[in-house]
Short mmCIF file of C-alpha atoms and ligand atoms in Angstrom, two decimals:
data_model
loop_
_atom_site.label_atom_id
_atom_site.label_comp_id
_atom_site.label_asym_id
_atom_site.label_seq_id
_atom_site.Cartn_x
_atom_site.Cartn_y
_atom_site.Cartn_z
CA MET A 599 135.63 -30.29 -131.24
CA ASN A 600 133.48 -31.92 -128.52
CA LEU A 601 135.69 -31.49 -125.50
CA ASN A 602 133.73 -33.68 -123.22
CA SER A 603 133.95 -36.77 -125.39
CA GLU A 604 137.50 -36.03 -126.38
CA PHE A 605 138.60 -35.90 -122.83
CA GLN A 606 136.30 -38.33 -121.16
CA ASP A 607 138.67 -41.20 -120.90
CA LYS A 608 141.79 -39.10 -120.17
CA THR A 609 141.00 -37.79 -116.66
CA ASN A 610 144.02 -39.38 -115.03
CA ALA A 611 147.27 -37.94 -113.69
CA TYR A 612 150.20 -39.07 -115.75
CA TRP A 613 152.20 -39.83 -112.59
CA ILE A 614 149.45 -42.19 -111.28
CA VAL A 615 148.78 -43.98 -114.63
CA SER A 616 152.55 -44.50 -115.22
CA THR A 617 153.21 -46.19 -111.97
CA GLU A 618 151.83 -49.41 -110.29
CA LYS A 619 149.36 -48.91 -107.50
CA THR A 620 150.80 -49.98 -104.13
CA SER A 621 149.29 -52.58 -101.81
CA TYR A 622 150.21 -51.96 -98.29
CA PRO A 623 148.07 -53.65 -95.58
CA GLN A 624 145.09 -52.29 -93.72
CA LEU A 625 145.57 -51.77 -90.02
CA LYS A 626 143.72 -54.52 -88.27
CA SER A 627 144.92 -54.33 -84.71
CA ASP A 628 145.98 -51.67 -82.10
CA ILE A 629 149.68 -50.69 -82.28
CA LYS A 630 152.12 -48.45 -80.61
CA VAL A 631 154.95 -46.30 -82.34
CA ASP A 632 156.92 -43.35 -81.63
CA VAL A 633 155.40 -41.23 -84.42
CA ALA A 634 152.04 -41.70 -86.17
CA ILE A 635 151.81 -39.99 -89.49
CA ILE A 636 148.38 -39.41 -91.02
CA GLY A 637 148.61 -39.14 -94.80
CA GLY A 638 150.69 -40.88 -97.39
CA GLY A 639 151.71 -37.99 -99.77
CA ILE A 640 155.13 -36.26 -100.08
CA VAL A 641 154.94 -34.80 -96.46
CA GLY A 642 154.03 -38.12 -94.84
CA ILE A 643 156.42 -40.26 -96.67
CA THR A 644 159.43 -37.73 -96.60
CA THR A 645 158.89 -37.24 -92.80
CA ALA A 646 158.65 -41.04 -92.30
CA TYR A 647 161.72 -41.52 -94.34
CA LEU A 648 163.88 -39.12 -92.49
CA LEU A 649 162.67 -40.19 -89.02
CA SER A 650 163.08 -43.91 -89.83
CA GLN A 651 166.61 -43.36 -90.92
CA GLN A 652 167.30 -42.01 -87.43
CA GLY A 653 165.76 -45.04 -85.72
CA VAL A 654 162.43 -43.49 -84.86
CA LYS A 655 159.59 -46.06 -85.03
CA VAL A 656 156.93 -44.65 -87.39
CA ALA A 657 153.56 -45.65 -88.94
CA ILE A 658 152.00 -43.94 -91.87
CA LEU A 659 148.19 -44.23 -91.89
CA GLU A 660 146.63 -43.54 -95.26
CA ALA A 661 142.83 -43.36 -95.82
CA ASP A 662 143.13 -44.39 -99.49
CA TYR A 663 146.27 -45.64 -101.16
CA ILE A 664 149.53 -43.72 -100.77
CA LEU A 665 150.35 -41.04 -103.31
CA GLN A 666 146.93 -40.86 -104.95
CA GLY A 667 145.93 -37.44 -103.69
CA THR A 668 147.44 -34.06 -104.21
CA THR A 669 151.03 -35.39 -104.63
CA GLY A 670 149.83 -37.66 -107.54
CA HIS A 671 148.23 -34.64 -109.18
CA THR A 672 151.13 -32.09 -109.14
CA THR A 673 153.23 -30.79 -112.05
CA ALA A 674 156.23 -31.93 -110.03
CA LYS A 675 158.55 -28.85 -110.47
CA ILE A 676 161.32 -28.87 -107.64
CA THR A 677 161.97 -25.25 -107.26
CA SER A 678 162.55 -22.44 -104.87
CA GLN A 679 161.06 -20.03 -107.49
CA HIS A 680 157.45 -19.46 -106.12
CA SER A 681 156.23 -16.88 -108.39
CA PHE A 682 156.54 -13.53 -106.53
CA ILE A 683 157.47 -14.30 -102.83
CA TYR A 684 160.86 -13.05 -101.89
CA ALA A 685 160.30 -9.31 -102.07
CA LYS A 686 157.02 -9.73 -100.17
CA LEU A 687 158.66 -12.00 -97.46
CA LYS A 688 161.38 -9.34 -97.00
CA LYS A 689 158.83 -6.64 -96.65
CA ASP A 690 156.31 -8.50 -94.49
CA HIS A 691 158.67 -10.64 -92.27
CA GLY A 692 162.14 -9.07 -92.61
CA GLU A 693 165.41 -10.18 -94.13
CA GLU A 694 166.11 -13.02 -91.60
CA LEU A 695 162.85 -14.95 -91.89
CA ALA A 696 162.83 -14.43 -95.71
CA LYS A 697 166.20 -16.04 -95.78
CA GLN A 698 164.78 -19.02 -93.75
CA TYR A 699 162.30 -19.54 -96.49
CA ALA A 700 164.83 -19.30 -99.31
CA ASP A 701 167.28 -21.60 -97.40
CA ALA A 702 164.63 -24.11 -96.68
CA ASN A 703 163.44 -24.52 -100.33
CA GLU A 704 167.07 -24.53 -101.73
CA SER A 705 167.96 -27.18 -99.23
CA ALA A 706 164.93 -29.21 -100.25
CA ILE A 707 166.03 -29.23 -103.88
CA HIS A 708 169.46 -30.53 -102.76
CA MET A 709 167.98 -33.03 -100.32
CA ILE A 710 165.86 -34.59 -103.04
CA ALA A 711 168.81 -34.67 -105.50
CA LYS A 712 171.12 -36.23 -103.01
CA THR A 713 168.57 -38.86 -101.95
CA ILE A 714 168.13 -39.82 -105.65
CA GLU A 715 171.83 -39.97 -106.12
CA ASP A 716 172.44 -41.98 -102.92
CA ASN A 717 169.69 -44.50 -103.52
CA LYS A 718 170.15 -44.64 -107.33
CA ILE A 719 166.38 -43.95 -107.83
CA GLU A 720 165.31 -43.92 -111.44
CA CYS A 721 162.73 -41.03 -111.51
CA ASP A 722 163.50 -38.96 -114.52
CA PHE A 723 165.22 -36.36 -112.42
CA ARG A 724 166.61 -33.46 -114.42
CA TRP A 725 168.28 -30.12 -113.40
CA ARG A 726 166.31 -27.38 -115.13
CA HIS A 727 166.42 -23.66 -114.81
CA ALA A 728 163.02 -22.20 -113.71
CA TYR A 729 161.61 -19.02 -115.44
CA LEU A 730 158.92 -16.67 -114.24
CA TYR A 731 157.95 -14.64 -117.42
CA THR A 732 155.67 -11.94 -118.38
CA THR A 733 154.08 -10.86 -121.75
CA LEU A 734 152.93 -7.49 -120.14
CA ASP A 735 154.94 -4.34 -119.42
CA LYS A 736 153.24 -3.79 -115.99
CA TYR A 737 154.90 -6.93 -114.43
CA VAL A 738 158.55 -5.99 -115.58
CA LYS A 739 159.41 -3.95 -112.56
CA GLN A 740 157.92 -6.44 -110.14
CA ILE A 741 160.13 -9.14 -111.68
CA GLU A 742 163.17 -6.90 -111.44
CA ASP A 743 162.36 -6.34 -107.70
CA GLU A 744 161.92 -10.10 -107.17
CA VAL A 745 165.27 -10.86 -108.81
CA ARG A 746 166.98 -8.29 -106.57
CA ALA A 747 165.28 -9.76 -103.47
CA ALA A 748 166.13 -13.40 -104.38
CA LYS A 749 169.73 -12.52 -105.10
CA SER A 750 170.12 -10.78 -101.71
CA LEU A 751 168.90 -14.05 -100.12
CA GLY A 752 171.69 -16.23 -101.79
CA ILE A 753 169.61 -17.52 -104.75
CA LYS A 754 171.17 -17.61 -108.14
CA ALA A 755 168.59 -15.42 -110.00
CA GLU A 756 168.87 -13.03 -112.91
CA PHE A 757 166.59 -10.96 -115.08
CA VAL A 758 166.62 -12.07 -118.76
CA GLU A 759 165.08 -10.56 -121.68
CA GLU A 760 164.42 -13.79 -123.71
CA ILE A 761 163.35 -17.39 -123.06
CA ASN A 762 163.34 -20.21 -125.40
CA LEU A 763 159.52 -20.62 -125.55
CA PRO A 764 157.77 -19.37 -128.73
CA LEU A 765 156.28 -16.51 -126.84
CA THR A 766 156.93 -12.72 -127.12
CA ILE A 767 157.86 -11.70 -123.60
CA LYS A 768 158.68 -8.34 -121.86
CA GLY A 769 161.07 -10.02 -119.48
CA ALA A 770 161.63 -13.03 -117.18
CA MET A 771 163.37 -14.07 -113.87
CA LYS A 772 165.61 -17.13 -114.33
CA PHE A 773 166.57 -19.20 -111.28
CA GLU A 774 169.54 -21.68 -111.85
CA GLY A 775 169.90 -25.02 -110.15
CA GLN A 776 166.19 -25.99 -110.08
CA ALA A 777 164.79 -29.42 -111.13
CA GLN A 778 161.97 -31.61 -111.99
CA PHE A 779 161.19 -35.38 -111.66
CA HIS A 780 158.55 -38.08 -111.71
CA PRO A 781 157.23 -37.71 -108.02
CA LEU A 782 155.74 -41.08 -107.65
CA LYS A 783 158.71 -43.02 -108.84
CA TYR A 784 160.81 -41.10 -106.30
CA LEU A 785 158.34 -41.33 -103.40
CA LYS A 786 157.47 -45.05 -103.91
CA THR A 787 161.08 -45.86 -103.46
CA LEU A 788 161.15 -43.70 -100.25
CA ALA A 789 158.14 -45.52 -98.93
CA GLU A 790 159.97 -48.80 -99.51
CA LYS A 791 162.92 -47.55 -97.51
CA VAL A 792 160.56 -46.54 -94.73
CA VAL A 793 159.51 -50.19 -94.47
CA ALA A 794 163.12 -51.46 -94.85
CA ASN A 795 164.08 -49.11 -92.01
CA GLY A 796 161.41 -50.79 -89.74
CA GLY A 797 158.57 -48.29 -90.42
CA GLN A 798 155.03 -49.34 -91.01
CA ILE A 799 152.65 -48.17 -93.79
CA TYR A 800 148.99 -48.98 -93.73
CA GLU A 801 146.48 -48.18 -96.56
CA GLN A 802 142.75 -48.06 -96.49
CA THR A 803 143.08 -46.93 -92.93
CA GLU A 804 141.12 -43.76 -92.36
CA VAL A 805 141.83 -41.76 -89.22
CA ILE A 806 138.67 -40.27 -87.73
CA GLN A 807 139.95 -38.83 -84.37
CA ILE A 808 143.00 -37.94 -82.33
CA ASP A 809 142.34 -37.91 -78.57
CA GLU A 810 144.10 -35.71 -76.07
CA ASN A 811 146.77 -38.46 -75.28
CA GLU A 812 147.88 -38.75 -78.90
CA VAL A 813 145.93 -41.85 -79.47
CA VAL A 814 144.95 -41.97 -83.04
CA ILE A 815 141.66 -43.79 -83.76
CA THR A 816 140.67 -45.17 -87.15
CA ARG A 817 137.34 -45.74 -88.64
CA ASN A 818 137.66 -49.38 -88.07
CA LYS A 819 138.04 -48.53 -84.35
CA HIS A 820 141.68 -49.50 -84.16
CA LYS A 821 144.02 -47.40 -81.94
CA VAL A 822 147.55 -46.17 -82.71
CA LYS A 823 149.26 -44.99 -79.48
CA ALA A 824 152.10 -42.56 -80.38
CA ASP A 825 154.24 -40.14 -78.67
CA LYS A 826 153.95 -37.57 -81.45
CA VAL A 827 151.34 -37.34 -84.39
CA VAL A 828 151.99 -35.73 -87.64
CA ILE A 829 148.98 -34.49 -89.64
CA ALA A 830 149.95 -34.65 -93.25
CA THR A 831 146.66 -34.79 -94.95
CA HIS A 832 147.02 -31.81 -97.24
CA TYR A 833 144.12 -29.96 -95.69
CA PRO A 834 144.52 -30.58 -91.97
CA ALA A 835 142.12 -33.38 -91.00
CA PHE A 836 142.05 -32.15 -87.43
CA ASP A 837 141.79 -28.52 -86.58
CA GLY A 838 142.60 -28.75 -82.83
CA GLY A 839 141.78 -25.04 -82.24
CA GLY A 840 144.13 -23.94 -85.06
CA PHE A 841 141.18 -22.41 -86.95
CA PHE A 842 142.75 -23.51 -90.22
CA PHE A 843 139.50 -23.22 -92.04
CA SER A 844 139.64 -19.56 -91.59
CA ARG A 845 143.22 -19.20 -92.50
CA ILE A 846 143.40 -21.44 -95.61
CA THR A 847 141.58 -21.05 -98.91
CA GLN A 848 141.59 -23.91 -101.38
CA ASP A 849 141.73 -23.51 -105.21
CA ARG A 850 141.65 -25.69 -108.20
CA SER A 851 143.81 -25.76 -111.22
CA TYR A 852 144.14 -27.91 -114.31
CA VAL A 853 146.76 -29.78 -116.34
CA LEU A 854 147.02 -31.21 -119.88
CA GLY A 855 149.59 -33.67 -120.90
CA LEU A 856 150.09 -33.43 -124.64
CA THR A 857 152.62 -34.12 -127.44
CA ILE A 858 153.78 -31.51 -129.83
CA ASP A 859 155.60 -31.25 -133.13
CA GLY A 860 159.15 -29.94 -132.56
CA GLU A 861 161.33 -29.80 -129.38
CA PHE A 862 160.26 -28.35 -125.99
CA PRO A 863 163.18 -26.20 -124.60
CA ASP A 864 164.97 -27.00 -121.49
CA GLY A 865 163.47 -25.26 -118.45
CA SER A 866 160.34 -24.97 -116.53
CA TYR A 867 158.16 -21.97 -116.91
CA ILE A 868 155.22 -20.03 -115.17
CA ASN A 869 153.90 -16.73 -116.17
CA ALA A 870 153.36 -13.72 -113.93
CA GLU A 871 149.90 -12.73 -115.02
CA SER A 872 146.40 -14.13 -115.04
CA PRO A 873 145.19 -16.57 -116.17
CA SER A 874 148.11 -18.61 -114.90
CA ARG A 875 150.07 -20.75 -117.41
CA SER A 876 152.65 -23.37 -116.22
CA LEU A 877 154.83 -25.38 -118.56
CA ARG A 878 157.30 -28.29 -118.21
CA SER A 879 158.19 -31.43 -120.16
CA GLN A 880 158.62 -35.03 -119.11
CA PRO A 881 160.13 -38.06 -120.86
CA TYR A 882 157.28 -40.03 -122.44
CA LYS A 883 157.78 -43.03 -124.64
CA ASP A 884 160.41 -42.02 -127.27
CA GLY A 885 159.70 -38.32 -126.91
CA GLU A 886 158.36 -35.82 -124.50
CA LEU A 887 154.99 -35.15 -122.83
CA ILE A 888 154.39 -31.39 -122.40
CA LEU A 889 152.51 -30.46 -119.29
CA VAL A 890 150.46 -27.27 -119.69
CA GLY A 891 148.84 -26.18 -116.47
CA GLY A 892 146.96 -23.34 -114.92
CA ASP A 893 143.59 -21.70 -115.10
CA ARG A 894 143.12 -21.68 -111.26
CA HIS A 895 140.04 -20.54 -109.53
CA LYS A 896 138.64 -20.88 -105.99
CA THR A 897 137.21 -24.36 -105.31
CA GLY A 898 133.40 -24.59 -105.91
CA GLN A 899 133.39 -21.05 -107.51
CA GLY A 900 134.54 -21.80 -111.07
CA GLN A 901 132.42 -21.76 -114.25
CA ASP A 902 131.68 -25.00 -116.07
CA THR A 903 134.92 -26.75 -115.22
CA ASN A 904 135.35 -28.25 -118.79
CA ILE A 905 136.02 -24.64 -119.95
CA HIS A 906 139.33 -24.72 -118.03
CA TYR A 907 140.78 -27.57 -120.01
CA LYS A 908 139.57 -25.82 -123.20
CA ASN A 909 141.45 -22.65 -122.27
CA LEU A 910 144.64 -24.53 -121.63
CA LEU A 911 144.27 -26.39 -124.95
CA ASP A 912 143.55 -23.02 -126.69
CA PHE A 913 146.81 -21.65 -125.24
CA ALA A 914 148.80 -24.85 -126.19
CA ASN A 915 147.57 -24.62 -129.76
CA GLU A 916 148.49 -20.92 -129.87
CA THR A 917 152.00 -21.64 -128.67
CA PHE A 918 152.88 -25.05 -130.08
CA LYS A 919 151.72 -27.41 -132.86
CA VAL A 920 149.86 -29.77 -130.73
CA GLN A 921 149.82 -33.48 -131.94
CA ASP A 922 147.70 -35.20 -129.29
CA VAL A 923 146.25 -34.75 -125.85
CA ILE A 924 147.39 -37.79 -123.88
CA CYS A 925 145.89 -37.03 -120.40
CA ARG A 926 144.42 -34.38 -118.19
CA TRP A 927 143.90 -34.02 -114.53
CA SER A 928 142.97 -31.37 -112.01
CA THR A 929 144.40 -30.58 -108.59
CA GLN A 930 143.49 -28.77 -105.43
CA ASP A 931 145.87 -26.50 -103.49
CA CYS A 932 145.66 -24.96 -100.13
CA LEU A 933 146.72 -21.36 -99.78
CA THR A 934 147.56 -19.44 -96.62
CA ALA A 935 146.93 -15.82 -95.82
CA ASP A 936 150.63 -14.76 -96.10
CA GLY A 937 151.68 -17.15 -98.84
CA VAL A 938 153.94 -19.07 -96.48
CA PRO A 939 152.88 -22.70 -95.43
CA TYR A 940 152.03 -23.71 -91.89
CA ILE A 941 154.65 -26.21 -90.87
CA GLY A 942 155.31 -27.09 -87.26
CA ASN A 943 153.29 -27.66 -84.05
CA LEU A 944 149.55 -27.68 -84.79
CA THR A 945 149.04 -24.86 -82.16
CA ALA A 946 151.04 -23.27 -79.46
CA ARG A 947 149.35 -25.50 -77.04
CA SER A 948 150.02 -28.77 -78.76
CA PRO A 949 153.64 -29.88 -78.24
CA ASN A 950 153.04 -33.40 -79.60
CA LEU A 951 150.84 -32.65 -82.64
CA TYR A 952 152.40 -31.29 -85.90
CA VAL A 953 150.97 -30.09 -89.15
CA ALA A 954 152.12 -29.24 -92.60
CA THR A 955 149.79 -27.52 -94.99
CA GLY A 956 149.22 -24.57 -97.22
CA PHE A 957 151.98 -25.08 -99.98
CA GLY A 958 150.14 -23.19 -102.66
CA LYS A 959 151.45 -24.44 -106.05
CA TRP A 960 154.84 -25.42 -104.57
CA GLY A 961 154.23 -28.83 -102.93
CA MET A 962 157.43 -30.60 -104.03
CA SER A 963 159.80 -28.27 -102.49
CA ASN A 964 157.66 -27.20 -99.47
CA GLY A 965 156.49 -30.76 -98.93
CA THR A 966 160.07 -31.75 -98.75
CA VAL A 967 160.81 -28.89 -96.39
CA SER A 968 158.07 -30.12 -94.22
CA GLY A 969 159.71 -33.58 -93.90
CA MET A 970 163.03 -31.96 -93.03
CA LEU A 971 161.68 -29.49 -90.65
CA LEU A 972 159.25 -31.78 -88.81
CA SER A 973 161.76 -34.50 -88.39
CA ASP A 974 164.20 -31.99 -86.89
CA LEU A 975 161.54 -30.66 -84.59
CA ILE A 976 160.72 -34.22 -83.43
CA VAL A 977 164.27 -35.62 -83.05
CA LYS A 978 166.20 -32.36 -82.15
CA GLY A 979 163.43 -30.11 -80.75
CA GLU A 980 164.43 -27.32 -83.22
CA SER A 981 164.82 -26.40 -86.89
CA PRO A 982 166.56 -23.41 -88.44
CA TRP A 983 163.44 -22.73 -90.43
CA ALA A 984 160.81 -23.20 -87.78
CA GLU A 985 160.06 -19.44 -87.18
CA ILE A 986 159.00 -18.53 -90.78
CA TYR A 987 156.80 -21.51 -91.10
CA LYS A 988 155.25 -21.53 -87.56
CA PRO A 989 151.48 -22.28 -87.89
CA SER A 990 150.55 -20.19 -84.96
CA ARG A 991 151.85 -16.86 -86.40
CA PHE A 992 149.13 -14.48 -86.77
CA THR A 993 149.93 -11.54 -88.95
CA SER A 994 147.89 -8.46 -90.02
CA ALA A 995 147.72 -10.05 -93.47
CA SER A 996 146.14 -13.21 -92.03
CA LEU A 997 143.79 -11.23 -89.94
CA LYS A 998 142.57 -9.33 -93.05
CA SER A 999 142.16 -12.64 -94.88
CA PHE A 1000 140.16 -13.95 -91.90
CA VAL A 1001 137.70 -11.20 -92.38
CA VAL A 1002 137.52 -11.52 -96.18
CA GLN A 1003 137.30 -15.34 -96.10
CA ASN A 1004 134.34 -15.21 -93.64
CA ILE A 1005 132.51 -12.60 -95.70
CA ASP A 1006 132.77 -15.04 -98.65
CA VAL A 1007 131.61 -17.85 -96.56
CA ALA A 1008 128.66 -16.10 -95.26
CA LYS A 1009 127.77 -15.17 -98.90
CA ASN A 1010 127.81 -18.68 -100.08
CA PHE A 1011 125.97 -19.96 -97.07
CA VAL A 1012 123.07 -17.64 -97.78
CA LYS A 1013 123.26 -17.78 -101.46
CA GLY A 1014 122.86 -21.59 -101.18
CA LYS A 1015 119.93 -21.49 -98.78
CA ILE A 1016 117.70 -18.90 -100.72
CA GLU A 1017 118.52 -19.85 -104.26
CA SER A 1018 115.42 -20.65 -106.25
CA LEU A 1019 115.57 -24.15 -107.72
CA PRO A 1020 113.32 -26.44 -109.79
CA GLU A 1021 111.18 -29.18 -108.31
CA GLU A 1022 111.85 -31.45 -111.34
CA VAL A 1023 114.65 -31.81 -113.70
CA ASP A 1024 115.66 -33.42 -117.06
CA ILE A 1025 119.19 -34.76 -116.83
CA ASN A 1026 121.24 -37.01 -119.11
CA PRO A 1027 123.57 -39.84 -118.01
CA GLY A 1028 126.68 -38.41 -116.51
CA GLU A 1029 125.06 -35.17 -115.40
CA ALA A 1030 123.75 -33.91 -112.21
CA ALA A 1031 121.36 -31.26 -110.98
CA ILE A 1032 119.96 -29.73 -107.83
CA ILE A 1033 116.25 -29.80 -107.05
CA LYS A 1034 114.32 -28.66 -104.01
CA THR A 1035 111.75 -30.31 -101.76
CA ASN A 1036 109.85 -28.18 -99.12
CA ASP A 1037 112.92 -27.62 -96.95
CA GLN A 1038 115.88 -29.33 -98.55
CA ARG A 1039 118.31 -28.91 -101.58
CA ILE A 1040 118.83 -32.40 -103.11
CA GLY A 1041 121.62 -33.13 -105.46
CA VAL A 1042 120.85 -35.77 -108.00
CA TYR A 1043 123.50 -37.52 -110.20
CA LYS A 1044 122.61 -39.84 -112.94
CA ASP A 1045 125.33 -42.39 -113.87
CA GLU A 1046 125.84 -43.89 -117.34
CA GLU A 1047 123.43 -46.77 -116.50
CA ASN A 1048 120.68 -44.30 -115.52
CA ARG A 1049 121.06 -45.05 -111.85
CA LEU A 1050 120.41 -42.04 -109.57
CA SER A 1051 122.51 -40.97 -106.51
CA MET A 1052 120.73 -38.59 -104.29
CA ILE A 1053 122.45 -36.67 -101.53
CA ASP A 1054 121.69 -33.58 -99.29
CA THR A 1055 123.81 -30.87 -100.78
CA THR A 1056 124.65 -29.33 -97.41
CA CYS A 1057 128.42 -29.66 -96.78
CA THR A 1058 129.10 -31.71 -93.64
CA HIS A 1059 131.85 -29.35 -92.68
CA LEU A 1060 130.10 -26.18 -91.62
CA GLY A 1061 126.89 -26.29 -93.62
CA CYS A 1062 127.54 -24.29 -96.77
CA GLU A 1063 125.73 -25.47 -99.90
CA LEU A 1064 127.58 -27.45 -102.63
CA GLY A 1065 127.71 -26.96 -106.25
CA TRP A 1066 128.31 -29.57 -109.07
CA ASN A 1067 131.62 -29.73 -110.81
CA THR A 1068 130.93 -30.91 -114.29
CA ALA A 1069 134.46 -31.87 -115.40
CA GLU A 1070 135.43 -33.88 -112.17
CA LYS A 1071 131.87 -35.07 -111.41
CA SER A 1072 132.05 -33.97 -107.76
CA TRP A 1073 130.15 -31.94 -105.30
CA ASP A 1074 132.30 -29.02 -104.40
CA CYS A 1075 132.06 -26.55 -101.48
CA PRO A 1076 132.53 -22.90 -102.22
CA CYS A 1077 133.31 -21.95 -98.62
CA HIS A 1078 136.40 -23.86 -97.50
CA GLY A 1079 136.89 -26.17 -100.51
CA SER A 1080 135.71 -29.61 -99.42
CA ARG A 1081 134.84 -32.01 -102.23
CA PHE A 1082 132.64 -35.08 -102.34
CA ASN A 1083 132.15 -37.67 -105.09
CA SER A 1084 128.78 -38.31 -106.84
CA ALA A 1085 127.93 -40.82 -104.02
CA GLY A 1086 128.71 -38.28 -101.35
CA GLU A 1087 132.01 -39.67 -100.24
CA VAL A 1088 134.73 -37.16 -99.18
CA LEU A 1089 137.35 -36.49 -101.72
CA HIS A 1090 138.99 -33.41 -100.01
CA GLY A 1091 138.72 -31.96 -96.66
CA PRO A 1092 138.15 -30.14 -94.32
CA ALA A 1093 134.95 -32.22 -94.25
CA ILE A 1094 135.48 -35.68 -92.71
CA GLU A 1095 131.95 -37.10 -92.83
CA PRO A 1096 130.27 -38.11 -96.11
CA LEU A 1097 127.13 -36.24 -97.36
CA HIS A 1098 123.78 -37.36 -95.88
CA HIS A 1099 121.83 -39.63 -98.26
CA LEU A 1100 118.04 -39.49 -98.66
CA GLY A 1101 115.88 -41.99 -96.91
CA ALA A 1102 112.11 -41.93 -97.35
CA ASP A 1103 112.27 -38.97 -99.94
CA LYS A 1104 114.03 -41.11 -102.47
CA ASN A 1105 110.95 -42.15 -104.30
CA TRP A 1106 109.68 -38.61 -104.31
CA VAL A 1107 112.86 -37.43 -106.11
CA GLU A 1108 112.95 -40.33 -108.52
CA ALA A 1109 109.56 -39.38 -109.68
CA ARG A 1110 110.85 -35.88 -110.42
CA VAL A 1111 114.03 -36.66 -112.55
CA PHE A 1112 113.37 -37.24 -116.22
CA LYS A 1113 115.69 -38.39 -119.01
FE1 FES B 881 133.57 -25.68 -94.82
FE2 FES B 881 132.13 -26.71 -96.72
S1 FES B 881 134.15 -26.91 -96.48
S2 FES B 881 131.36 -25.57 -95.12
#
């Protein structure tokens, strides 16, 4: 099987291809609102929805179109089961803060369910038990400990010896009362409610600066004056002294949407071991689409990225009788040092700036927690879950990560600079390569019409060297996870500025790239 050609036209997230694109206006004047929200994913829209319901005047500013980023590339499990978390939270933060985390995520599930019921939203919502399973003896005790910890915090958890998947397992943790849905159908309705409540949504409106008076400035030089600003851009677009780049790592994972012979059991599933495997189903035509996810790796540090899709397909073929692969997509997740997202004031010194980031693989529940927590902080000045999520916390775990992360960054910075590279290359359409001039690494991408895009492969965030991602056709940074498309435009932060293009050197490079 030629994986490249088989998957070439299927790199689109199911949620995005199965809903119509939105068309909110671009901001074309200066405005004043109570709260400016930067980013139109689950955090931005949920926060705007909850605030606008309470009479707060909000504006969402989205650089692209809403819901096309990480929220559009999720597996959309709505669960408080976040792999192994509760035993660790109790150990690292104590019973009270661990309970804040459990309560917040259980409340998020119920907030989503109630919102869907109250507004009669058609979004394929289903209650589903969630399972964390293992096929290895060595994880059984850890699962038993996790069950005990979750139960002590009020979650309906139990250890089970069997699950309905055709896998031989050693044990599993079952959470009752969990759910799944079509995230874009749900959130598009919430966005419409925001506007109905008097809120504003602007697309194609990229924010490039927030000044000290909470004035948000767009690339088109329009100003949004706000009393409060929420940074809901997945990776914080503005650091503001929070040093998030040293406290967040980014990784990539992959999803296949496929049809199978036979029934997929009720439930959503994830394994305890590596490589990660995540499973759920979704109504599709007259049957079910099975979402098989996993194969995570640190952004910019994976092998040939097509391999990850092949690994998932191999697993699916071993587990089910696969009929057809309908779609595939990848996603990028932010992970924090202690496994708990950063939700709250950007720093201890920024009372009017808020951030929500670092959800790991659990963006639907923690994204909804963000909306609930931030709207409470903005309207009431407090939230019952504020302490566990406080972005300015600094634990010994995050200190250790700070050191490890920066060793990794330094290694990639140096590796990139001294690597020996060819001065001429032979590349096919749809491929890219890096060549060197006297003092510069140059990334060359050849499109299907043999046109070349040439960029300086130095990341515009902090100067690490980028690598080419074959499956997604992007330039990825191994240091903090920024990604750029083949033309050098930013796909994922923390970088804000596009890659530098070549000027006079262009002809020199063209003469050195062959077919
Ligand atoms: Fe920080 Fe590239 S993302 S140097």
